[in-house]
Amino acid sequence: MKLLLVFLVVAIATAASHATNDYHVIRRVVPNSGLSHSGSAKTKCLSWRLAVETYNLRDWKLVPAECISYIGNYMMGKQHGQDCTAAADAAFAYAKTINLTGDGKDAWVLDIDQTALSLLDYYARPDVQFGGILYNDTRFEEWLAQGTAAATPAVLDLYNKLKSIGFKIVFISGTSETQRDIRIANLNKAGYYNWEKLLLKSESEHGTTAQVYKTNKRTKLVGEGYRIHGNMGDQWSDLIGPNNGDRTFKLPNPMFFIP
Amino acid sequence: MKLLLVFLVVAIATAASHATNDYHVIRRVVPNSGLSHSGSAKTKCLSWRLAVETYNLRDWKLVPAECISYIGNYMMGKQHGQDCTAAADAAFAYAKTINLTGDGKDAWVLDIDQTALSLLDYYARPDVQFGGILYNDTRFEEWLAQGTAAATPAVLDLYNKLKSIGFKIVFISGTSETQRDIRIANLNKAGYYNWEKLLLKSESEHGTTAQVYKTNKRTKLVGEGYRIHGNMGDQWSDLIGPNNGDRTFKLPNPMFFIP
């Protein structure tokens, strides 16, 4: 069993180091790892993923052990990218129906982590296993501090298109204010420029849930005269609560849950 | 092209008349119909379904033509049943965490159509095609008036388990009050007995959206002292708005959208 685990970790590490959206690599790992998908496991894990995405499941801590390889395949394969594209397409189709005023107050709220920026390079690591291993704050913060997160392609494309028709982009992130320079550098490196606001968590806001924190930020925005037409994030805590925007767009994320 | 369409309708009719949750029948139809799933169509239709379930897409009228056979397979196959079971399991896991007071005011709200009762016998018809053909109110009401809708197995099971631990079930449905006897007979026939309330649409409530109507009903319930711990439906209009319950549970429904 221990040997199997070592093999699995090495195999996933090898896969992760080579793979960029190549689900064949992960697929190759799976049959050898003892975690192959029976039809029934695939059906169950797809149901689990749907329950997560529809907010039926809340406050979960770990991807179920039997779904780790399924989620790995999903994230590294075509489906996740296509799901993000479908969300971005729905968002832009809606955005185009809005008559913008031209007063600079037509806003679109975007989350950063696992929305504008992908955390997949981190989550594919053998010590993270797509959320199958318990979240480690220190390790994650260390990775984030490198500022190397790539863009989520569909979201970067949406960002540019929203700006091109006159929306003001407001990033709201739970990242600490002390990391502002790092986050800006990462966003720029990934291709994001010229946003309206980048709202981060001040010292006094630490300890509040993402949902409360983000609601407060949006409420302040509305108080400043902004109209939040759209709001996109990978967590329901980005999307629910007062002033959540005329339309919300949920990006898929079966790897972690933030309340 | 016309011949192909005639064949498709006949083939689906044949399949629908024989099939009860037998997705092999539908599968057999598909390759002959010219609507076979390429990998790319399957990926796209799964993305479309996810966008529907996460409320990214709203006010849609039709299942996209290229996804009709995919949705048919999904609804008639194992995945839909498993997705309903996953939602019901999540609901009951939550229900068990609640300390019931014993005052008879611990309520659970359930939608009826495509929640407690399945509409699949209707939606699998060749003149409905799983939502691929535009909704026809007359035909649907005629079918509903027969009172032959089967239970959604996972929801009937949840219903009985919720009652067994002391929840009071409140059905809220957009059906007209004039159909009360028919709905009660259908619910009984499907195995539902001894609910707390069955709330239907009165004459004066016609013309309001499901979301407003259901919110009003829930608000009245809360006014009567009920605590809405859980709320399950297949539409987001069942689940959003004030007094929507401490937890909501979205059942999958890629066949129609009700605002």
Short mmCIF file of C-alpha atoms in Angstrom, two decimals:
data_model
loop_
_atom_site.label_atom_id
_atom_site.label_comp_id
_atom_site.label_asym_id
_atom_site.label_seq_id
_atom_site.Cartn_x
_atom_site.Cartn_y
_atom_site.Cartn_z
CA MET A 1 0.00 0.00 0.00
CA LYS A 2 2.83 2.32 0.93
CA LEU A 3 4.68 1.37 -2.24
CA LEU A 4 1.55 2.05 -4.23
CA LEU A 5 1.25 5.47 -2.66
CA VAL A 6 4.87 6.33 -3.42
CA PHE A 7 4.37 5.21 -6.98
CA LEU A 8 1.22 7.29 -7.26
CA VAL A 9 2.93 10.41 -5.96
CA VAL A 10 5.90 9.94 -8.29
CA ALA A 11 3.61 9.20 -11.21
CA ILE A 12 1.47 12.27 -10.61
CA ALA A 13 4.57 14.38 -10.10
CA THR A 14 5.94 13.18 -13.41
CA ALA A 15 2.63 13.81 -15.10
CA ALA A 16 2.21 17.23 -13.55
CA SER A 17 5.70 18.36 -14.49
CA HIS A 18 5.10 17.53 -18.13
CA ALA A 19 1.45 18.18 -18.60
CA THR A 20 -0.14 21.37 -19.63
CA ASN A 21 -3.73 20.47 -20.38
CA ASP A 22 -2.68 17.05 -21.61
CA TYR A 23 -5.08 14.68 -20.01
CA HIS A 24 -3.55 11.70 -21.72
CA VAL A 25 -0.60 12.02 -19.39
CA ILE A 26 -2.82 11.85 -16.33
CA ARG A 27 -4.82 9.10 -17.92
CA ARG A 28 -1.68 7.05 -18.33
CA VAL A 29 -0.99 7.44 -14.64
CA VAL A 30 -4.37 6.25 -13.58
CA PRO A 31 -4.50 2.60 -14.66
CA ASN A 32 -1.15 1.97 -12.99
CA SER A 33 -2.11 3.69 -9.79
CA GLY A 34 -4.91 1.41 -8.82
CA LEU A 35 -7.30 4.35 -9.03
CA SER A 36 -8.70 3.55 -12.44
CA HIS A 37 -12.19 4.78 -13.18
CA SER A 38 -14.81 2.17 -13.34
CA GLY A 39 -17.94 3.44 -15.09
CA SER A 40 -19.63 3.62 -11.74
CA ALA A 41 -16.82 5.70 -10.15
CA LYS A 42 -16.95 8.13 -13.07
CA THR A 43 -20.74 8.46 -12.73
CA LYS A 44 -20.43 9.02 -8.97
CA CYS A 45 -17.62 11.55 -9.27
CA LEU A 46 -19.48 13.48 -11.95
CA SER A 47 -22.47 13.59 -9.57
CA TRP A 48 -20.19 14.79 -6.79
CA ARG A 49 -18.78 17.50 -9.05
CA LEU A 50 -22.29 18.61 -10.04
CA ALA A 51 -23.33 18.73 -6.37
CA VAL A 52 -20.32 20.97 -5.68
CA GLU A 53 -21.03 23.27 -8.62
CA THR A 54 -24.72 23.66 -7.73
CA TYR A 55 -23.87 24.56 -4.12
CA ASN A 56 -25.63 21.43 -2.82
CA LEU A 57 -22.41 20.53 -1.03
CA ARG A 58 -20.85 23.16 1.23
CA ASP A 59 -17.97 23.39 3.63
CA TRP A 60 -16.27 20.32 2.24
CA LYS A 61 -12.57 19.98 2.93
CA LEU A 62 -11.28 17.32 0.56
CA VAL A 63 -11.95 15.85 -2.85
CA PRO A 64 -13.21 12.32 -2.07
CA ALA A 65 -10.34 9.84 -2.36
CA GLU A 66 -12.09 7.84 -5.08
CA CYS A 67 -12.51 11.02 -7.17
CA ILE A 68 -8.95 12.38 -7.07
CA SER A 69 -7.93 10.84 -10.37
CA TYR A 70 -11.27 11.74 -11.94
CA ILE A 71 -10.87 15.39 -10.87
CA GLY A 72 -7.25 15.34 -12.06
CA ASN A 73 -8.35 14.13 -15.46
CA TYR A 74 -11.12 16.71 -15.55
CA MET A 75 -8.85 19.62 -14.64
CA MET A 76 -6.01 18.62 -16.97
CA GLY A 77 -8.25 17.61 -19.84
CA LYS A 78 -10.44 19.42 -22.31
CA GLN A 79 -13.65 19.48 -20.26
CA HIS A 80 -12.55 22.04 -17.68
CA GLY A 81 -11.32 24.49 -20.32
CA GLN A 82 -14.53 24.01 -22.28
CA ASP A 83 -16.60 24.56 -19.12
CA CYS A 84 -14.75 27.84 -18.50
CA THR A 85 -15.30 28.88 -22.10
CA ALA A 86 -19.03 28.12 -21.81
CA ALA A 87 -19.22 30.29 -18.68
CA ALA A 88 -17.28 33.12 -20.36
CA ASP A 89 -19.43 32.87 -23.49
CA ALA A 90 -22.60 33.09 -21.41
CA ALA A 91 -21.14 36.09 -19.58
CA PHE A 92 -20.22 37.97 -22.73
CA ALA A 93 -23.55 37.16 -24.41
CA TYR A 94 -25.19 38.82 -21.41
CA ALA A 95 -22.71 41.72 -21.30
CA LYS A 96 -23.52 42.61 -24.91
CA THR A 97 -27.19 43.10 -24.04
CA ILE A 98 -26.42 45.92 -21.59
CA ASN A 99 -26.68 49.55 -22.62
CA LEU A 100 -23.61 51.13 -21.12
CA THR A 101 -23.97 54.68 -19.91
CA GLY A 102 -20.47 55.88 -20.63
CA ASP A 103 -20.17 57.45 -17.18
CA GLY A 104 -17.46 54.95 -16.20
CA LYS A 105 -19.59 53.28 -13.56
CA ASP A 106 -20.63 50.15 -15.45
CA ALA A 107 -18.68 47.54 -13.53
CA TRP A 108 -17.91 43.86 -13.83
CA VAL A 109 -16.55 42.09 -10.76
CA LEU A 110 -13.95 39.37 -11.18
CA ASP A 111 -12.39 37.09 -8.63
CA ILE A 112 -8.67 36.40 -9.09
CA ASP A 113 -7.63 32.97 -7.83
CA GLN A 114 -8.94 30.10 -9.95
CA THR A 115 -10.84 32.75 -11.93
CA ALA A 116 -8.64 35.34 -13.66
CA LEU A 117 -5.59 33.29 -12.67
CA SER A 118 -5.36 29.51 -12.70
CA LEU A 119 -4.01 27.73 -9.63
CA LEU A 120 -3.67 24.48 -11.52
CA ASP A 121 0.13 24.52 -11.55
CA TYR A 122 -0.10 24.36 -7.77
CA TYR A 123 -3.08 22.02 -7.49
CA ALA A 124 -1.53 19.45 -9.85
CA ARG A 125 1.45 19.08 -7.50
CA PRO A 126 1.91 15.68 -5.87
CA ASP A 127 1.61 17.25 -2.42
CA VAL A 128 -1.75 18.80 -3.35
CA GLN A 129 -3.34 16.24 -5.68
CA PHE A 130 -6.10 18.41 -7.08
CA GLY A 131 -7.49 19.01 -3.60
CA GLY A 132 -7.23 15.40 -2.45
CA ILE A 133 -4.73 16.43 0.25
CA LEU A 134 -5.71 18.80 3.03
CA TYR A 135 -5.09 22.49 2.27
CA ASN A 136 -1.75 23.78 3.54
CA ASP A 137 -1.79 27.54 3.92
CA THR A 138 1.99 27.96 4.18
CA ARG A 139 2.78 25.95 1.06
CA PHE A 140 0.05 27.68 -0.94
CA GLU A 141 1.14 31.17 0.11
CA GLU A 142 4.73 30.32 -0.80
CA TRP A 143 3.63 29.28 -4.27
CA LEU A 144 1.41 32.34 -4.69
CA ALA A 145 4.29 34.61 -3.68
CA GLN A 146 6.24 33.41 -6.72
CA GLY A 147 3.70 35.29 -8.83
CA THR A 148 3.76 32.70 -11.60
CA ALA A 149 0.09 31.76 -11.87
CA ALA A 150 -1.04 31.58 -15.50
CA ALA A 151 -4.19 33.19 -16.84
CA THR A 152 -7.36 31.17 -17.22
CA PRO A 153 -7.51 31.59 -21.02
CA ALA A 154 -11.30 31.97 -21.27
CA VAL A 155 -11.34 34.59 -18.49
CA LEU A 156 -8.48 36.64 -19.97
CA ASP A 157 -10.34 36.64 -23.26
CA LEU A 158 -13.56 37.71 -21.51
CA TYR A 159 -11.67 40.42 -19.60
CA ASN A 160 -10.38 41.96 -22.81
CA LYS A 161 -13.74 41.74 -24.51
CA LEU A 162 -15.60 43.29 -21.55
CA LYS A 163 -13.12 46.17 -21.50
CA SER A 164 -13.42 46.62 -25.25
CA ILE A 165 -17.14 47.33 -24.95
CA GLY A 166 -16.69 49.69 -22.02
CA PHE A 167 -16.96 47.74 -18.79
CA LYS A 168 -14.80 48.70 -15.84
CA ILE A 169 -13.21 45.64 -14.29
CA VAL A 170 -13.03 45.41 -10.51
CA PHE A 171 -10.95 42.58 -9.08
CA ILE A 172 -11.99 41.48 -5.61
CA SER A 173 -9.62 39.01 -3.98
CA GLY A 174 -9.13 37.60 -0.52
CA THR A 175 -5.37 38.08 -0.87
CA SER A 176 -3.82 40.22 1.83
CA GLU A 177 -3.15 43.88 1.01
CA THR A 178 0.50 43.22 1.88
CA GLN A 179 0.78 41.09 -1.29
CA ARG A 180 -0.47 43.85 -3.61
CA ASP A 181 2.75 44.24 -5.61
CA ILE A 182 3.08 40.50 -6.12
CA ARG A 183 -0.51 40.15 -7.29
CA ILE A 184 -0.18 43.08 -9.71
CA ALA A 185 3.02 41.62 -11.14
CA ASN A 186 1.33 38.22 -11.53
CA LEU A 187 -1.75 39.69 -13.21
CA ASN A 188 0.42 41.70 -15.61
CA LYS A 189 2.60 38.70 -16.38
CA ALA A 190 -0.53 36.69 -17.17
CA GLY A 191 -1.79 39.40 -19.55
CA TYR A 192 -4.16 41.51 -17.42
CA TYR A 193 -3.70 45.29 -17.67
CA ASN A 194 -5.68 48.47 -17.01
CA TRP A 195 -8.31 47.37 -14.54
CA GLU A 196 -10.44 49.88 -12.62
CA LYS A 197 -9.79 48.60 -9.09
CA LEU A 198 -7.95 45.78 -7.37
CA LEU A 199 -9.53 45.26 -3.95
CA LEU A 200 -7.56 43.21 -1.43
CA LYS A 201 -8.03 42.27 2.22
CA SER A 202 -6.80 44.84 4.71
CA GLU A 203 -5.46 43.90 8.14
CA SER A 204 -8.81 44.74 9.75
CA GLU A 205 -10.70 42.49 7.35
CA HIS A 206 -8.78 39.34 8.18
CA GLY A 207 -10.92 36.77 9.90
CA THR A 208 -14.11 37.55 7.97
CA THR A 209 -15.37 34.90 5.57
CA ALA A 210 -14.86 35.45 1.87
CA GLN A 211 -18.61 35.83 1.46
CA VAL A 212 -18.91 38.62 4.03
CA TYR A 213 -15.68 40.29 2.92
CA LYS A 214 -16.64 40.27 -0.76
CA THR A 215 -20.19 41.44 -0.04
CA ASN A 216 -18.78 44.38 1.94
CA LYS A 217 -16.48 45.33 -0.93
CA ARG A 218 -19.31 45.15 -3.45
CA THR A 219 -21.60 47.18 -1.20
CA LYS A 220 -18.91 49.86 -0.96
CA LEU A 221 -18.58 49.83 -4.75
CA VAL A 222 -22.31 50.36 -5.18
CA GLY A 223 -22.10 53.15 -2.61
CA GLU A 224 -19.50 54.79 -4.87
CA GLY A 225 -22.01 54.75 -7.71
CA TYR A 226 -20.89 51.66 -9.59
CA ARG A 227 -23.50 49.43 -11.21
CA ILE A 228 -22.41 45.80 -10.92
CA HIS A 229 -23.79 44.22 -14.07
CA GLY A 230 -21.85 40.98 -13.90
CA ASN A 231 -19.86 39.02 -11.36
CA MET A 232 -17.69 35.99 -12.06
CA GLY A 233 -15.93 33.68 -9.64
CA ASP A 234 -15.18 30.04 -8.96
CA GLN A 235 -16.77 30.02 -5.48
CA TRP A 236 -20.38 30.62 -4.49
CA SER A 237 -18.96 32.91 -1.80
CA ASP A 238 -17.93 35.20 -4.68
CA LEU A 239 -21.44 35.25 -6.04
CA ILE A 240 -24.02 35.32 -3.26
CA GLY A 241 -25.11 38.01 -0.82
CA PRO A 242 -26.27 41.60 -1.31
CA ASN A 243 -25.10 43.58 -4.35
CA ASN A 244 -23.93 40.39 -6.03
CA GLY A 245 -24.51 41.79 -9.49
CA ASP A 246 -27.34 41.60 -12.00
CA ARG A 247 -25.98 38.30 -13.26
CA THR A 248 -23.50 35.89 -11.74
CA PHE A 249 -21.26 33.44 -13.55
CA LYS A 250 -19.89 30.41 -11.74
CA LEU A 251 -16.64 28.96 -13.01
CA PRO A 252 -16.12 25.29 -12.26
CA ASN A 253 -13.89 24.42 -9.34
CA PRO A 254 -14.06 20.93 -7.86
CA MET A 255 -10.70 21.32 -6.03
CA PHE A 256 -11.52 23.43 -2.97
CA PHE A 257 -14.30 25.22 -1.12
CA ILE A 258 -14.09 28.69 0.44
CA PRO A 259 -16.97 29.81 2.69
CA MET B 1 -33.22 15.88 -44.46
CA LYS B 2 -37.00 15.59 -44.06
CA LEU B 3 -36.76 11.81 -44.24
CA LEU B 4 -34.04 11.89 -41.60
CA LEU B 5 -36.28 13.95 -39.34
CA VAL B 6 -39.22 11.59 -39.80
CA PHE B 7 -36.97 8.67 -39.01
CA LEU B 8 -35.63 10.44 -35.94
CA VAL B 9 -39.11 11.16 -34.61
CA VAL B 10 -40.27 7.58 -35.22
CA ALA B 11 -37.10 6.20 -33.69
CA ILE B 12 -37.38 8.36 -30.58
CA ALA B 13 -41.09 7.55 -30.31
CA THR B 14 -40.29 3.87 -30.44
CA ALA B 15 -37.56 4.29 -27.89
CA ALA B 16 -39.69 6.44 -25.59
CA SER B 17 -42.62 4.04 -25.67
CA HIS B 18 -40.43 1.17 -24.55
CA ALA B 19 -37.89 2.84 -22.38
CA THR B 20 -38.08 3.41 -18.70
CA ASN B 21 -34.62 4.49 -17.69
CA ASP B 22 -33.09 2.28 -20.33
CA TYR B 23 -30.49 4.42 -21.96
CA HIS B 24 -29.38 1.64 -24.26
CA VAL B 25 -32.61 2.12 -26.16
CA ILE B 26 -31.93 5.80 -26.70
CA ARG B 27 -28.31 5.02 -27.46
CA ARG B 28 -29.40 2.67 -30.21
CA VAL B 29 -31.44 5.47 -31.71
CA VAL B 30 -28.61 7.93 -31.80
CA PRO B 31 -26.12 6.44 -34.27
CA ASN B 32 -28.90 5.95 -36.82
CA SER B 33 -30.31 9.40 -36.37
CA GLY B 34 -27.32 11.33 -37.60
CA LEU B 35 -27.06 12.96 -34.19
CA SER B 36 -24.31 10.75 -32.86
CA HIS B 37 -22.07 12.27 -30.22
CA SER B 38 -18.64 13.12 -31.32
CA GLY B 39 -16.31 13.59 -28.36
CA SER B 40 -16.42 17.31 -29.00
CA ALA B 41 -20.26 17.44 -29.01
CA LYS B 42 -20.34 15.52 -25.74
CA THR B 43 -17.82 17.91 -24.16
CA LYS B 44 -19.79 20.93 -25.38
CA CYS B 45 -23.15 19.57 -24.26
CA LEU B 46 -21.76 18.70 -20.83
CA SER B 47 -20.50 22.29 -20.59
CA TRP B 48 -23.92 23.57 -21.63
CA ARG B 49 -25.56 21.39 -19.00
CA LEU B 50 -23.16 22.64 -16.33
CA ALA B 51 -23.84 26.26 -17.35
CA VAL B 52 -27.58 25.58 -16.94
CA GLU B 53 -27.16 23.92 -13.55
CA THR B 54 -24.95 26.70 -12.18
CA TYR B 55 -27.45 29.37 -13.27
CA ASN B 56 -24.94 30.87 -15.73
CA LEU B 57 -27.55 30.47 -18.44
CA ARG B 58 -31.00 31.92 -17.80
CA ASP B 59 -34.22 32.40 -19.72
CA TRP B 60 -33.29 29.81 -22.32
CA LYS B 61 -36.15 28.35 -24.30
CA LEU B 62 -34.76 25.25 -26.01
CA VAL B 63 -32.17 22.55 -25.54
CA PRO B 64 -29.62 23.29 -28.30
CA ALA B 65 -30.32 21.08 -31.32
CA GLU B 66 -26.89 19.46 -31.16
CA CYS B 67 -27.50 18.48 -27.52
CA ILE B 68 -30.94 16.86 -27.80
CA SER B 69 -29.60 13.33 -28.10
CA TYR B 70 -26.98 14.00 -25.40
CA ILE B 71 -29.67 15.26 -23.00
CA GLY B 72 -31.91 12.32 -23.93
CA ASN B 73 -29.13 9.90 -23.09
CA TYR B 74 -28.40 11.77 -19.87
CA MET B 75 -32.02 11.77 -18.70
CA MET B 76 -32.75 8.15 -19.65
CA GLY B 77 -29.43 6.80 -18.44
CA LYS B 78 -27.80 6.26 -15.09
CA GLN B 79 -26.21 9.69 -14.65
CA HIS B 80 -29.40 11.66 -14.03
CA GLY B 81 -30.63 9.22 -11.40
CA GLN B 82 -27.22 9.26 -9.75
CA ASP B 83 -27.17 13.07 -9.81
CA CYS B 84 -30.58 13.13 -8.08
CA THR B 85 -29.35 10.62 -5.50
CA ALA B 86 -26.26 12.74 -4.83
CA ALA B 87 -28.47 15.80 -4.26
CA ALA B 88 -30.81 13.84 -1.97
CA ASP B 89 -27.87 12.37 -0.05
CA ALA B 90 -26.41 15.84 0.48
CA ALA B 91 -29.83 17.05 1.63
CA PHE B 92 -30.33 14.26 4.13
CA ALA B 93 -26.76 14.54 5.44
CA TYR B 94 -27.56 18.18 6.19
CA ALA B 95 -31.03 17.41 7.60
CA LYS B 96 -29.52 15.01 10.13
CA THR B 97 -27.36 17.78 11.59
CA ILE B 98 -30.40 19.85 12.61
CA ASN B 99 -31.80 19.73 16.12
CA LEU B 100 -35.53 19.58 15.62
CA THR B 101 -37.62 21.37 18.20
CA GLY B 102 -40.64 19.09 18.14
CA ASP B 103 -43.04 22.04 17.88
CA GLY B 104 -44.07 20.96 14.36
CA LYS B 105 -42.58 24.03 12.71
CA ASP B 106 -39.37 22.50 11.30
CA ALA B 107 -40.17 22.62 7.60
CA TRP B 108 -38.64 21.34 4.41
CA VAL B 109 -39.88 22.85 1.16
CA LEU B 110 -40.21 20.65 -1.92
CA ASP B 111 -41.11 21.54 -5.46
CA ILE B 112 -43.35 19.03 -7.26
CA ASP B 113 -42.76 18.93 -11.01
CA GLN B 114 -39.42 17.42 -11.99
CA THR B 115 -38.66 17.27 -8.25
CA ALA B 116 -41.06 15.06 -6.24
CA LEU B 117 -42.60 13.89 -9.51
CA SER B 118 -40.73 13.13 -12.71
CA LEU B 119 -41.94 14.64 -15.96
CA LEU B 120 -39.73 12.35 -18.00
CA ASP B 121 -42.59 10.28 -19.41
CA TYR B 122 -43.76 13.51 -21.02
CA TYR B 123 -40.38 14.95 -21.92
CA ALA B 124 -39.26 11.76 -23.65
CA ARG B 125 -42.17 12.02 -26.07
CA PRO B 126 -41.30 12.54 -29.74
CA ASP B 127 -43.24 15.83 -29.77
CA VAL B 128 -41.22 17.14 -26.81
CA GLN B 129 -37.76 15.64 -27.36
CA PHE B 130 -36.33 16.34 -23.92
CA GLY B 131 -36.93 20.06 -24.32
CA GLY B 132 -35.62 20.26 -27.88
CA ILE B 133 -39.07 21.31 -29.12
CA LEU B 134 -40.68 24.53 -27.93
CA TYR B 135 -42.86 24.17 -24.81
CA ASN B 136 -46.54 23.63 -25.56
CA ASP B 137 -48.68 24.58 -22.60
CA THR B 138 -51.85 22.83 -23.82
CA ARG B 139 -50.15 19.50 -24.50
CA PHE B 140 -48.29 19.61 -21.18
CA GLU B 141 -51.39 20.46 -19.15
CA GLU B 142 -53.28 17.62 -20.85
CA TRP B 143 -50.56 15.19 -19.86
CA LEU B 144 -50.40 16.55 -16.30
CA ALA B 145 -54.18 16.20 -15.95
CA GLN B 146 -53.82 12.44 -16.44
CA GLY B 147 -52.11 12.39 -13.03
CA THR B 148 -49.71 9.63 -14.04
CA ALA B 149 -46.34 11.25 -13.29
CA ALA B 150 -44.02 8.82 -11.51
CA ALA B 151 -42.02 9.69 -8.40
CA THR B 152 -38.40 10.76 -8.69
CA PRO B 153 -37.07 7.78 -6.72
CA ALA B 154 -34.34 9.67 -4.84
CA VAL B 155 -36.78 12.41 -3.82
CA LEU B 156 -39.47 10.00 -2.62
CA ASP B 157 -36.82 8.28 -0.54
CA LEU B 158 -35.64 11.63 0.86
CA TYR B 159 -39.26 12.64 1.57
CA ASN B 160 -39.84 9.55 3.68
CA LYS B 161 -36.54 9.92 5.50
CA LEU B 162 -37.13 13.62 6.26
CA LYS B 163 -40.56 12.81 7.67
CA SER B 164 -39.15 9.94 9.71
CA ILE B 165 -36.84 12.32 11.59
CA GLY B 166 -39.59 14.89 12.16
CA PHE B 167 -39.55 17.39 9.30
CA LYS B 168 -42.84 18.80 8.05
CA ILE B 169 -42.95 18.72 4.26
CA VAL B 170 -44.40 21.69 2.42
CA PHE B 171 -44.97 21.29 -1.29
CA ILE B 172 -44.93 24.54 -3.25
CA SER B 173 -45.99 24.19 -6.86
CA GLY B 174 -46.92 26.56 -9.67
CA THR B 175 -49.87 24.32 -10.56
CA SER B 176 -53.22 26.07 -10.49
CA GLU B 177 -55.38 25.62 -7.40
CA THR B 178 -58.09 24.27 -9.72
CA GLN B 179 -55.95 21.14 -10.26
CA ARG B 180 -55.64 20.37 -6.53
CA ASP B 181 -57.49 17.04 -6.62
CA ILE B 182 -55.52 15.81 -9.62
CA ARG B 183 -52.20 16.72 -8.05
CA ILE B 184 -53.09 15.05 -4.75
CA ALA B 185 -54.16 11.89 -6.58
CA ASN B 186 -50.91 11.91 -8.58
CA LEU B 187 -48.75 12.44 -5.48
CA ASN B 188 -50.56 9.61 -3.66
CA LYS B 189 -50.26 7.31 -6.65
CA ALA B 190 -46.53 8.02 -6.78
CA GLY B 191 -46.15 7.18 -3.08
CA TYR B 192 -46.32 10.57 -1.32
CA TYR B 193 -48.60 10.74 1.71
CA ASN B 194 -49.11 12.88 4.82
CA TRP B 195 -47.47 16.15 3.91
CA GLU B 196 -47.97 19.31 6.00
CA LYS B 197 -49.09 21.66 3.23
CA LEU B 198 -49.60 21.62 -0.51
CA LEU B 199 -49.44 25.21 -1.76
CA LEU B 200 -50.80 25.89 -5.24
CA LYS B 201 -51.32 29.00 -7.36
CA SER B 202 -54.59 30.81 -6.75
CA GLU B 203 -56.39 32.76 -9.46
CA SER B 204 -54.95 36.03 -8.15
CA GLU B 205 -51.39 34.71 -8.29
CA HIS B 206 -51.44 33.84 -11.97
CA GLY B 207 -49.10 36.00 -14.00
CA THR B 208 -46.40 36.24 -11.32
CA THR B 209 -43.10 34.50 -12.02
CA ALA B 210 -42.37 31.25 -10.22
CA GLN B 211 -39.61 33.02 -8.30
CA VAL B 212 -41.89 35.76 -6.95
CA TYR B 213 -44.79 33.38 -6.35
CA LYS B 214 -42.65 30.86 -4.46
CA THR B 215 -40.90 33.55 -2.45
CA ASN B 216 -44.31 34.92 -1.39
CA LYS B 217 -45.44 31.46 -0.30
CA ARG B 218 -42.25 30.87 1.70
CA THR B 219 -42.49 34.30 3.31
CA LYS B 220 -46.05 33.49 4.39
CA LEU B 221 -44.82 30.18 5.82
CA VAL B 222 -42.16 31.93 7.86
CA GLY B 223 -44.82 34.40 9.01
CA GLU B 224 -46.78 31.41 10.31
CA GLY B 225 -43.79 30.41 12.42
CA TYR B 226 -42.24 27.75 10.22
CA ARG B 227 -38.47 27.44 10.06
CA ILE B 228 -37.44 26.50 6.52
CA HIS B 229 -34.34 24.38 7.05
CA GLY B 230 -34.10 22.94 3.57
CA ASN B 231 -35.50 23.64 0.14
CA MET B 232 -35.23 21.38 -2.90
CA GLY B 233 -36.22 22.05 -6.48
CA ASP B 234 -35.07 21.61 -10.05
CA GLN B 235 -35.20 25.33 -10.91
CA TRP B 236 -33.20 28.19 -9.45
CA SER B 237 -36.54 30.03 -9.22
CA ASP B 238 -37.44 27.48 -6.53
CA LEU B 239 -34.31 28.25 -4.58
CA ILE B 240 -33.48 31.97 -4.68
CA GLY B 241 -35.05 35.01 -3.06
CA PRO B 242 -35.93 35.83 0.56
CA ASN B 243 -36.72 33.02 3.01
CA ASN B 244 -35.23 30.47 0.63
CA GLY B 245 -34.22 28.14 3.43
CA ASP B 246 -31.05 27.57 5.40
CA ARG B 247 -29.80 25.24 2.68
CA THR B 248 -30.94 24.77 -0.90
CA PHE B 249 -30.59 21.66 -3.02
CA LYS B 250 -30.69 21.92 -6.80
CA LEU B 251 -31.85 18.88 -8.71
CA PRO B 252 -30.54 18.60 -12.25
CA ASN B 253 -32.87 19.66 -15.04
CA PRO B 254 -31.41 20.39 -18.45
CA MET B 255 -34.83 20.16 -20.20
CA PHE B 256 -36.53 23.47 -19.40
CA PHE B 257 -36.12 26.79 -17.64
CA ILE B 258 -38.75 28.54 -15.50
CA PRO B 259 -38.07 32.14 -14.40
#
